[in-house]
mmCIF file of C-alpha atoms in Angstrom:
data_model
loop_
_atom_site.group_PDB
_atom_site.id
_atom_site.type_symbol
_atom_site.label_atom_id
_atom_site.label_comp_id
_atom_site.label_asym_id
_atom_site.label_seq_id
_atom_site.Cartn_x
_atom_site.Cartn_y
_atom_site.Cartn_z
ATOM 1 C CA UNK A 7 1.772 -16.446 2.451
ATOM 2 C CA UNK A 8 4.658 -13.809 2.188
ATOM 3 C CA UNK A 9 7.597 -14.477 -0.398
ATOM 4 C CA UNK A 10 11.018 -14.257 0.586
ATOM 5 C CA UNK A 11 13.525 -13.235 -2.454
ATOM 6 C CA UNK A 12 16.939 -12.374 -2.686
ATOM 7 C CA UNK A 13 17.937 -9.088 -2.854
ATOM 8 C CA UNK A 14 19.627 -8.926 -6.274
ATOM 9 C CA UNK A 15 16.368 -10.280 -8.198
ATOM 10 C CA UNK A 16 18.777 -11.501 -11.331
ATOM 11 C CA UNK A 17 19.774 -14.433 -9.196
ATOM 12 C CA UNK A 18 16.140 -15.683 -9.073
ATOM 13 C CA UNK A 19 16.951 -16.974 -13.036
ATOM 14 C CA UNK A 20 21.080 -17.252 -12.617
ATOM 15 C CA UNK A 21 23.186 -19.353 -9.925
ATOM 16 C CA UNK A 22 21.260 -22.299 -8.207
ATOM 17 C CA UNK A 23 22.454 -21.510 -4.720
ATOM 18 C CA UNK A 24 21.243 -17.680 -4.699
ATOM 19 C CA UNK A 25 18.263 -18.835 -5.809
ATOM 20 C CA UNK A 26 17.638 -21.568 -3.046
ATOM 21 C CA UNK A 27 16.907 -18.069 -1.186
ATOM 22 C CA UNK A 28 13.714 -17.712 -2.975
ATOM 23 C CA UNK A 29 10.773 -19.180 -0.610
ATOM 24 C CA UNK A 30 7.444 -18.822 0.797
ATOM 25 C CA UNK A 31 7.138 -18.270 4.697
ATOM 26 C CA UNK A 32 5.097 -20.315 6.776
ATOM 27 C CA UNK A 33 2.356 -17.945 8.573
ATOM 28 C CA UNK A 34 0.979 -19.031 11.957
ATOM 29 C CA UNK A 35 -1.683 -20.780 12.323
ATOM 30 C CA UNK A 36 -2.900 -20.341 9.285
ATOM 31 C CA UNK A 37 -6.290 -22.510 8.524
ATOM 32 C CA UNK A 38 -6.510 -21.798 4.751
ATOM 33 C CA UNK A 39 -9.063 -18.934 4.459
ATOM 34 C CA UNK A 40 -8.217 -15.880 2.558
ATOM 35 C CA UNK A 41 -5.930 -13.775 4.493
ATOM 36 C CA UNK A 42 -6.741 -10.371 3.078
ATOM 37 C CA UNK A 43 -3.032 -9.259 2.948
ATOM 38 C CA UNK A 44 -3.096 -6.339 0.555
ATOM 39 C CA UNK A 45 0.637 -4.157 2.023
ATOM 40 C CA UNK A 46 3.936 -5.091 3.497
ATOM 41 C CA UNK A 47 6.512 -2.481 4.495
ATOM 42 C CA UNK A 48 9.505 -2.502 6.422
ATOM 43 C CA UNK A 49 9.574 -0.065 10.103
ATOM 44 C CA UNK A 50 13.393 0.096 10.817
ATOM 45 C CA UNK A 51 12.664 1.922 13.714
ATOM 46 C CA UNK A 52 11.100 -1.073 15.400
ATOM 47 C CA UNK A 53 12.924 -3.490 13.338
ATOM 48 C CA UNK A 54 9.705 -5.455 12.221
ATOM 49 C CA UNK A 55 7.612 -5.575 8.885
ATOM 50 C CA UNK A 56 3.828 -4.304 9.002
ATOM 51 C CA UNK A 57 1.450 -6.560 7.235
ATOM 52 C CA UNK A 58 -1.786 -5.169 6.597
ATOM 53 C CA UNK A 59 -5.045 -7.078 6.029
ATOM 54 C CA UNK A 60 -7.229 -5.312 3.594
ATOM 55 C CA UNK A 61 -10.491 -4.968 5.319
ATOM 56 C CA UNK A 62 -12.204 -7.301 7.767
ATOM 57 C CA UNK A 63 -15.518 -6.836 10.158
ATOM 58 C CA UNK A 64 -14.301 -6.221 13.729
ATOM 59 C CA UNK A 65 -16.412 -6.873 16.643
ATOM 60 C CA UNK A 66 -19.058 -4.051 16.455
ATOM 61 C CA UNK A 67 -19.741 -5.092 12.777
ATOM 62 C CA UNK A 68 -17.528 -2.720 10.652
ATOM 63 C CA UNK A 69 -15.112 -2.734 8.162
ATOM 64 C CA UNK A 70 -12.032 -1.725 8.960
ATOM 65 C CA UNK A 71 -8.229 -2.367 8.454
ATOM 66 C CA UNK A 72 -6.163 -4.713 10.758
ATOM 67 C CA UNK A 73 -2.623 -3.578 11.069
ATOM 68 C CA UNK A 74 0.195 -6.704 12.239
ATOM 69 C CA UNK A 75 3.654 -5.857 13.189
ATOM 70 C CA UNK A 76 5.687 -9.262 12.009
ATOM 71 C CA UNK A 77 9.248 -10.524 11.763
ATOM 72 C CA UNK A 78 10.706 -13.032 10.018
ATOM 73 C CA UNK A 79 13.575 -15.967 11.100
ATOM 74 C CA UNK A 80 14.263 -19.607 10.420
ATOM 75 C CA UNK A 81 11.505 -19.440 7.618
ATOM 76 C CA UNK A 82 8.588 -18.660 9.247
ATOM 77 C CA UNK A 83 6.626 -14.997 10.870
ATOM 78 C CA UNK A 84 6.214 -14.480 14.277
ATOM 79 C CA UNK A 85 3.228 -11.718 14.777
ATOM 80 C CA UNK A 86 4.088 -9.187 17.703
ATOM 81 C CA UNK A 87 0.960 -7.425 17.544
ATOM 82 C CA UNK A 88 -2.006 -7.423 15.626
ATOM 83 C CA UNK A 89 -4.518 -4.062 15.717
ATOM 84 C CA UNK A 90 -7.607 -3.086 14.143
ATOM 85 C CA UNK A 91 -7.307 0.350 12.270
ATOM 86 C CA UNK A 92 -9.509 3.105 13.435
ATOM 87 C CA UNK A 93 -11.083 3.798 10.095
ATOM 88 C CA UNK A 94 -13.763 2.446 8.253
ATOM 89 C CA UNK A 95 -14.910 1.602 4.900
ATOM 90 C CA UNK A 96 -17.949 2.129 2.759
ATOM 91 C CA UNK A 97 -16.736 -1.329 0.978
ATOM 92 C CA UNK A 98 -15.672 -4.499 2.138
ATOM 93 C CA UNK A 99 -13.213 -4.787 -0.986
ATOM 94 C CA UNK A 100 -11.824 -1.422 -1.180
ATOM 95 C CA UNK A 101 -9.966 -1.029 2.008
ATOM 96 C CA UNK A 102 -6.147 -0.200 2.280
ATOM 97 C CA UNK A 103 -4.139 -1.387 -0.772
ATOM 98 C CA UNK A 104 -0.498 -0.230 -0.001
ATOM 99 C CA UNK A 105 1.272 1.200 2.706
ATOM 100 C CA UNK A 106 4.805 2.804 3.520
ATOM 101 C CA UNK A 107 6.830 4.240 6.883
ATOM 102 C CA UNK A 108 7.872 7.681 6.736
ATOM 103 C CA UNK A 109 9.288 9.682 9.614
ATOM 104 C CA UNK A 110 7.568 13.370 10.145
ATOM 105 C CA UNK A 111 9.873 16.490 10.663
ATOM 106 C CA UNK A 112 10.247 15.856 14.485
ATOM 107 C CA UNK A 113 11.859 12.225 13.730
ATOM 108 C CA UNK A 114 7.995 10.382 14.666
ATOM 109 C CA UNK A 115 7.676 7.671 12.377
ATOM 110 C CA UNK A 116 4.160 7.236 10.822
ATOM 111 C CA UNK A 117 2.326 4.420 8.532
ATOM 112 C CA UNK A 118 0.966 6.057 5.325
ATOM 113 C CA UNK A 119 -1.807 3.343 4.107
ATOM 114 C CA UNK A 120 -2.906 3.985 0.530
ATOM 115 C CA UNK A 121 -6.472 3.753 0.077
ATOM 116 C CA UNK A 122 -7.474 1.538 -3.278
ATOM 117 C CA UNK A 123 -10.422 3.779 -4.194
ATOM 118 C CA UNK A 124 -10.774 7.012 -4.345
ATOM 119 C CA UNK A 125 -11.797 9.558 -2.210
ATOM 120 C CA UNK A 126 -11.203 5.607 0.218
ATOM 121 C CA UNK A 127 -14.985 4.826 -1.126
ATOM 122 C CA UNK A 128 -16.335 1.886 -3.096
ATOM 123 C CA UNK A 129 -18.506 1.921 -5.817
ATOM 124 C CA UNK A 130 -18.715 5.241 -8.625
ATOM 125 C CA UNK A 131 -17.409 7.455 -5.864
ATOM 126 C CA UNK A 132 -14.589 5.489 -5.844
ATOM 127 C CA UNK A 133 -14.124 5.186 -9.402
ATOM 128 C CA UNK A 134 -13.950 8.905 -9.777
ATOM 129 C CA UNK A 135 -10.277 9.416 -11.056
ATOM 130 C CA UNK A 136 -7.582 11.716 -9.541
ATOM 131 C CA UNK A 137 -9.199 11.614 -6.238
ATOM 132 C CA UNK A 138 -6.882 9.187 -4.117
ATOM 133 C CA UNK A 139 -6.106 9.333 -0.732
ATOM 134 C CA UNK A 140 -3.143 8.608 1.928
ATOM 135 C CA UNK A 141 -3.946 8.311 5.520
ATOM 136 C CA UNK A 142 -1.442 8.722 8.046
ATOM 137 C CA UNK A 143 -1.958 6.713 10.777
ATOM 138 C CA UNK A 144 -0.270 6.648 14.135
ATOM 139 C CA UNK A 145 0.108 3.678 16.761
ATOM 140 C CA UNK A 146 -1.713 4.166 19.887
ATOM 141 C CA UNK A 147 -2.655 2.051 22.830
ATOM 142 C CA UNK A 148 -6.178 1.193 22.911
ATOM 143 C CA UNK A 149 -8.480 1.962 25.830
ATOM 144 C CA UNK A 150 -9.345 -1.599 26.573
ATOM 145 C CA UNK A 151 -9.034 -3.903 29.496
ATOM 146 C CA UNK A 152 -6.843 -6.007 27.846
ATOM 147 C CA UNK A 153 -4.024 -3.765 27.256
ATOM 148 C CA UNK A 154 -4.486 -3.814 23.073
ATOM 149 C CA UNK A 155 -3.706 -1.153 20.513
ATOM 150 C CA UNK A 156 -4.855 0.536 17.561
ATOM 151 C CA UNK A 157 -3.989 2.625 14.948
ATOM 152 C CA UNK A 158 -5.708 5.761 14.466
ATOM 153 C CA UNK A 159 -5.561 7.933 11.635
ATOM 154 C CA UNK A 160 -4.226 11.627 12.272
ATOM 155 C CA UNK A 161 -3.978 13.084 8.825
ATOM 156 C CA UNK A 162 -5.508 12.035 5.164
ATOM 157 C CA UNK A 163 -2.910 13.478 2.499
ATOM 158 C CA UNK A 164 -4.378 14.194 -0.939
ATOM 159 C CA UNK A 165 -2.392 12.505 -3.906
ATOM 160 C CA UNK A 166 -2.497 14.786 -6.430
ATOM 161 C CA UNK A 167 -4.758 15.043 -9.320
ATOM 162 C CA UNK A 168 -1.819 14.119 -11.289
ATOM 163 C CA UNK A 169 -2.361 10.768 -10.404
ATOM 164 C CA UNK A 170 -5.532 10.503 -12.590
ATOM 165 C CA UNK A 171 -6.128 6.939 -11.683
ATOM 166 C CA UNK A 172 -9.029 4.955 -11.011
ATOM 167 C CA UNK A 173 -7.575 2.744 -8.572
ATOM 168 C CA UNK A 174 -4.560 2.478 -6.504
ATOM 169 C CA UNK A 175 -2.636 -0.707 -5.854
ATOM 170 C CA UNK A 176 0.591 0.439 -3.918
ATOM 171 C CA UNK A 177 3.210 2.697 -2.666
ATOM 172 C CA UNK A 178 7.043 2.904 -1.873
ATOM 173 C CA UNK A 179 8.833 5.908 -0.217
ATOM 174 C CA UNK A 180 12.260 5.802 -1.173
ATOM 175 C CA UNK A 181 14.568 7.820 1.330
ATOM 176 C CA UNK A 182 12.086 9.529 2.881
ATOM 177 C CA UNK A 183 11.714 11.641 -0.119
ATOM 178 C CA UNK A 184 10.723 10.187 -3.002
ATOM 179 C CA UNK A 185 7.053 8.326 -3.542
ATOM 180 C CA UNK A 186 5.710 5.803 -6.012
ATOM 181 C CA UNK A 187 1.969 4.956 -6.162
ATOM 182 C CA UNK A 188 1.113 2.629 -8.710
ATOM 183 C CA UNK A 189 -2.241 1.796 -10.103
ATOM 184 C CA UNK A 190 -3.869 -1.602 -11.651
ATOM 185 C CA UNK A 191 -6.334 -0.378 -13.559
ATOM 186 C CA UNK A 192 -3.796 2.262 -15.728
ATOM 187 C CA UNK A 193 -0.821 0.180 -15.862
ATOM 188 C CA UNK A 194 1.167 3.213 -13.942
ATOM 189 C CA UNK A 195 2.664 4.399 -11.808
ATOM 190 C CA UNK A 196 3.335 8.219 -10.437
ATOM 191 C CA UNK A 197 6.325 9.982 -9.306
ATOM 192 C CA UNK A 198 6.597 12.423 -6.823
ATOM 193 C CA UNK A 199 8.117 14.024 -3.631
ATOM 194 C CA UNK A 200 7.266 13.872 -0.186
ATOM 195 C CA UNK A 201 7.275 16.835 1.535
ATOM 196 C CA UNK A 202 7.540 17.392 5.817
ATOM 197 C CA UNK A 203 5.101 19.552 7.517
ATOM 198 C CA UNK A 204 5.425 21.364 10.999
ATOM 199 C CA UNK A 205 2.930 19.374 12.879
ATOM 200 C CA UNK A 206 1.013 21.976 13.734
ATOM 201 C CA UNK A 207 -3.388 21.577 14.307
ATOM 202 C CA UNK A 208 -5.030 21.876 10.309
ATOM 203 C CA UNK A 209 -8.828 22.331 10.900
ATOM 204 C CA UNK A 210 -11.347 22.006 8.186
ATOM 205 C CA UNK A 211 -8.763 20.824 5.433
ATOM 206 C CA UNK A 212 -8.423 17.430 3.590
ATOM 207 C CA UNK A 213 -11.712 15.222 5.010
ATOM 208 C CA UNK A 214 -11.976 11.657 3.888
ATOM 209 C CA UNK A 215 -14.839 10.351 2.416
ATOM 210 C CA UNK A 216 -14.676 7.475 4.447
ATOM 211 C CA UNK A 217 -15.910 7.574 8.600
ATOM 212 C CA UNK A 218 -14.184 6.933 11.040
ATOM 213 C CA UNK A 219 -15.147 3.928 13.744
ATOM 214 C CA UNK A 220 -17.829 5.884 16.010
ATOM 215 C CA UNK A 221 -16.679 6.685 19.452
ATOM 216 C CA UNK A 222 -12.524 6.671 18.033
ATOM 217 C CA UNK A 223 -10.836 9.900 18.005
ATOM 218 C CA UNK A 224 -9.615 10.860 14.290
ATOM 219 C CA UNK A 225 -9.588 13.278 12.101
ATOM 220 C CA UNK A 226 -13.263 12.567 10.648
ATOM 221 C CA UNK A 227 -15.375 12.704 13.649
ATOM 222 C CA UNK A 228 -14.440 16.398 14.647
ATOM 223 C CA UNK A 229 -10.686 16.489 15.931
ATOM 224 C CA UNK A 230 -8.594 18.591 14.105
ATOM 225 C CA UNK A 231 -5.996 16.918 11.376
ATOM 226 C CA UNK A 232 -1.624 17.334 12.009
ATOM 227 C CA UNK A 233 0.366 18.889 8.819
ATOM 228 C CA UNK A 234 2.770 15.723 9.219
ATOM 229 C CA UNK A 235 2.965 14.953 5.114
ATOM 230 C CA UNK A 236 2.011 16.292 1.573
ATOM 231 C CA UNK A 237 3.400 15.628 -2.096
ATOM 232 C CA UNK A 238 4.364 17.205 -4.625
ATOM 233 C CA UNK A 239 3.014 17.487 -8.029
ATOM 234 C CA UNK A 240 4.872 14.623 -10.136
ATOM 235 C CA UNK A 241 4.081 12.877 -13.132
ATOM 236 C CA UNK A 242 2.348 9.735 -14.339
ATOM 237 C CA UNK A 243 5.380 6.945 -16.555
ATOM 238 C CA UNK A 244 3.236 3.828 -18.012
ATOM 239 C CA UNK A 245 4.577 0.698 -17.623
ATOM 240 C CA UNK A 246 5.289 -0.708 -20.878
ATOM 241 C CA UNK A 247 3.011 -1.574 -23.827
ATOM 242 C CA UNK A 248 2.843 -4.004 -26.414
ATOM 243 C CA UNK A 249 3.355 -3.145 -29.974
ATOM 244 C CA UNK A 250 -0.137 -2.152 -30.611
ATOM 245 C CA UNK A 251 -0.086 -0.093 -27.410
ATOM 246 C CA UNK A 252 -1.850 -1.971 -25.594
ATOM 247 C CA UNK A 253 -1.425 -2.642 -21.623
ATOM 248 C CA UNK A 254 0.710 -5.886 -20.493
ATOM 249 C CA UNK A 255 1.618 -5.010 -17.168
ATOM 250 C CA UNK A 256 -2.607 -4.989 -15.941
ATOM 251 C CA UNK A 257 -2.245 -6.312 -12.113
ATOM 252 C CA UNK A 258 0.831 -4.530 -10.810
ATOM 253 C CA UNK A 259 -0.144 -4.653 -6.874
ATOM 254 C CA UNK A 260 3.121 -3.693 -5.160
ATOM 255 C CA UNK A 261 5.781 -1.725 -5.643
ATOM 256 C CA UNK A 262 9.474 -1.521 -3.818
ATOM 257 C CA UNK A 263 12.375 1.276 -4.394
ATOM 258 C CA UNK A 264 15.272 -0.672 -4.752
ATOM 259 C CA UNK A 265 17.250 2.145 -6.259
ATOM 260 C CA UNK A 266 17.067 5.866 -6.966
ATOM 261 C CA UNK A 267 16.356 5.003 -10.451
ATOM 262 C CA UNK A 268 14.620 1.353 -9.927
ATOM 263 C CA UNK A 269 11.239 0.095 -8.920
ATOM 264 C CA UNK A 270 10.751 -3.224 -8.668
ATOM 265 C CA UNK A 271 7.185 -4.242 -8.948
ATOM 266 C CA UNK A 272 4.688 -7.544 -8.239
ATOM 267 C CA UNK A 273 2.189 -8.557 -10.422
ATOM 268 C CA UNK A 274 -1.363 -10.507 -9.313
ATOM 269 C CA UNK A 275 -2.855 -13.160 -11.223
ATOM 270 C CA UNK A 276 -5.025 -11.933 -13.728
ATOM 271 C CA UNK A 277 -8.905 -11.648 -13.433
ATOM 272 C CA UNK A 278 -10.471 -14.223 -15.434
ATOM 273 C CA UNK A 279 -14.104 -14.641 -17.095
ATOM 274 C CA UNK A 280 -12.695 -12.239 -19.926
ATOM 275 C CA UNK A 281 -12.367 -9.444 -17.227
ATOM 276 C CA UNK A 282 -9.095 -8.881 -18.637
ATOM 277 C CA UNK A 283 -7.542 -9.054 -22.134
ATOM 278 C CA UNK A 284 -5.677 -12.468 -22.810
ATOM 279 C CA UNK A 285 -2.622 -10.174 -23.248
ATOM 280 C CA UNK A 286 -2.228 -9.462 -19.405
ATOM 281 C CA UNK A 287 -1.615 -13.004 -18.960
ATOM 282 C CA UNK A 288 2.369 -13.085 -20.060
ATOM 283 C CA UNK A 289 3.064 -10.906 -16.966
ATOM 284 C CA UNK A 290 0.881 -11.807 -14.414
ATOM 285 C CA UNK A 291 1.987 -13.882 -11.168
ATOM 286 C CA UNK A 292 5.826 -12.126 -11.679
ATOM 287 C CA UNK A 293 8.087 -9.713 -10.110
ATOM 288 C CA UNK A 294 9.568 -7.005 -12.987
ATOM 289 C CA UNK A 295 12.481 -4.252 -12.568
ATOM 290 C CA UNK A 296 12.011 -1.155 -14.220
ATOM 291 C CA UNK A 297 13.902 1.348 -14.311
ATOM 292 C CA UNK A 298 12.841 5.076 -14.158
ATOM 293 C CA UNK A 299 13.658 7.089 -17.355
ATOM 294 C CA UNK A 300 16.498 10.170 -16.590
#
């Protein structure tokens, strides 16, 4: 399902009618299985929403992303395209977790698609902290008969070690400019800039982890990566804790700029089976505003 809110989020608690806009949007056929949707983010250069599903098994039997561009009217999504990801994953659950549009220094727009794990692997590689990953990916027509596309990854953009997380749940560019990744696991999120590159061939610099689908064309199976995106150096803010310190805000797995100086953020249910700390359960299954200290 995909939630539809208003924009001023106060509403959601205030005046009846304004709050009549909050609903869930009916997805086509949908048959009831899990749907894997892990990012949403707006492209205003084509005017639609990409929904991305996690990870699923494509046709030769791996793992990899499927990208859907989607738009929304008279309560209900209409899916314009729907592409598998060039990229593949060492885990079926640890795919892409967030993504975000941002437009490169010669006006291209690109999909950044935030890897959960790092170094985009599964298991204790991916639980090595201050090692995520972005990977640019760019829209391409694919070669076959049918006329299809694909999205194939032209750059993976360190985040930087600042970010000493051992997950990551989502990102939002605000502006172009400004970037916030937020993590589950901390109960964070980090700050930082994004900054334009020329383009130009990088060979040898920034390999994933993570291999690419054989016989695709990216920047893990030889070709040479594009300086299109890198960030800055910012800083980790907590969400808030509890008066013993403790972590409330536990499944935080998106994130939205609504402001220079506001995040708005989703929580997930949280994990049961004492997993998680009865404590996590006040804010779980809720949208939050915070706002980002001067």
């Amino acid at each position: 399902m995909v939630g539809h809110f208003a924009s001023s989020l106060t509403y959601m608690t205030g005046d009846k009618g304004q709050a009549e806009s909050n609903y869930l949007l009916t997805w086509p056929d949908d048959d009831g299985s899990d749907s894997q949707f892990e990012a949403i983010t707006y492209n205003a250069t084509a005017g639609t929403y990409m929904v991305i599903q996690e990870s699923v098994i494509n046709s030769s039997g791996h793992t990899v992303p499927r990208l859907m561009e989607v738009s929304f009217a008279d309560g209900a999504a209409t899916v314009h395209s729907q592409c598998d990801g060039h990229f593949t994953f060492t885990s079926e659950n640890k795919g892409f977790e967030g993504a975000a549009i941002a437009t490169a220094a010669d006006g291209t727009s690109y999909l950044l698609a935030l890897c959960e794990g790092n170094f985009c692997a599964g298991g204790k590689v991916g639980r090595k902290p201050g090692n995520g990953r972005l990977i640019v990916m760019e829209r391409a027509a694919a070669a076959a008969a049918d006329g299809g596309c694909a999205w194939v990854p032209v750059q993976t953009v360190p985040i930087p070690p600042s970010a000493d997380f051992m997950d990551y749940s989502a990102i939002s560019i605000y502006n172009n400019t400004r970037v916030a990744i937020t993590s589950q696991e901390n109960a964070a999120v980090w700050v930082g800039d994004l900054v334009l590159g020329d383009g130009s061939p990088v060979h040898g610099r920034h390999r994933h982890r993570a291999a690419v689908v054989h016989g695709d064309h990216g920047v893990a199976d030889g070709g040479a990566e594009r300086d299109l995106f890198g960030l800055t150096d910012g800083k980790v803010l907590d969400f808030p804790r509890n008066s013993r310190c403790e972590r409330i805000f536990c499944t935080v797995e998106g994130i939205h700029w609504q402001e220079a100086d506001m995040l708005v953020a989703v929580s997930d249910k949280m994990k049961s089976g004492g997993k998680q700390s009865f404590v996590c359960m006040e804010h779980d299954q809720s949208v939050h505003t915070f706002l980002i200290p001067a």
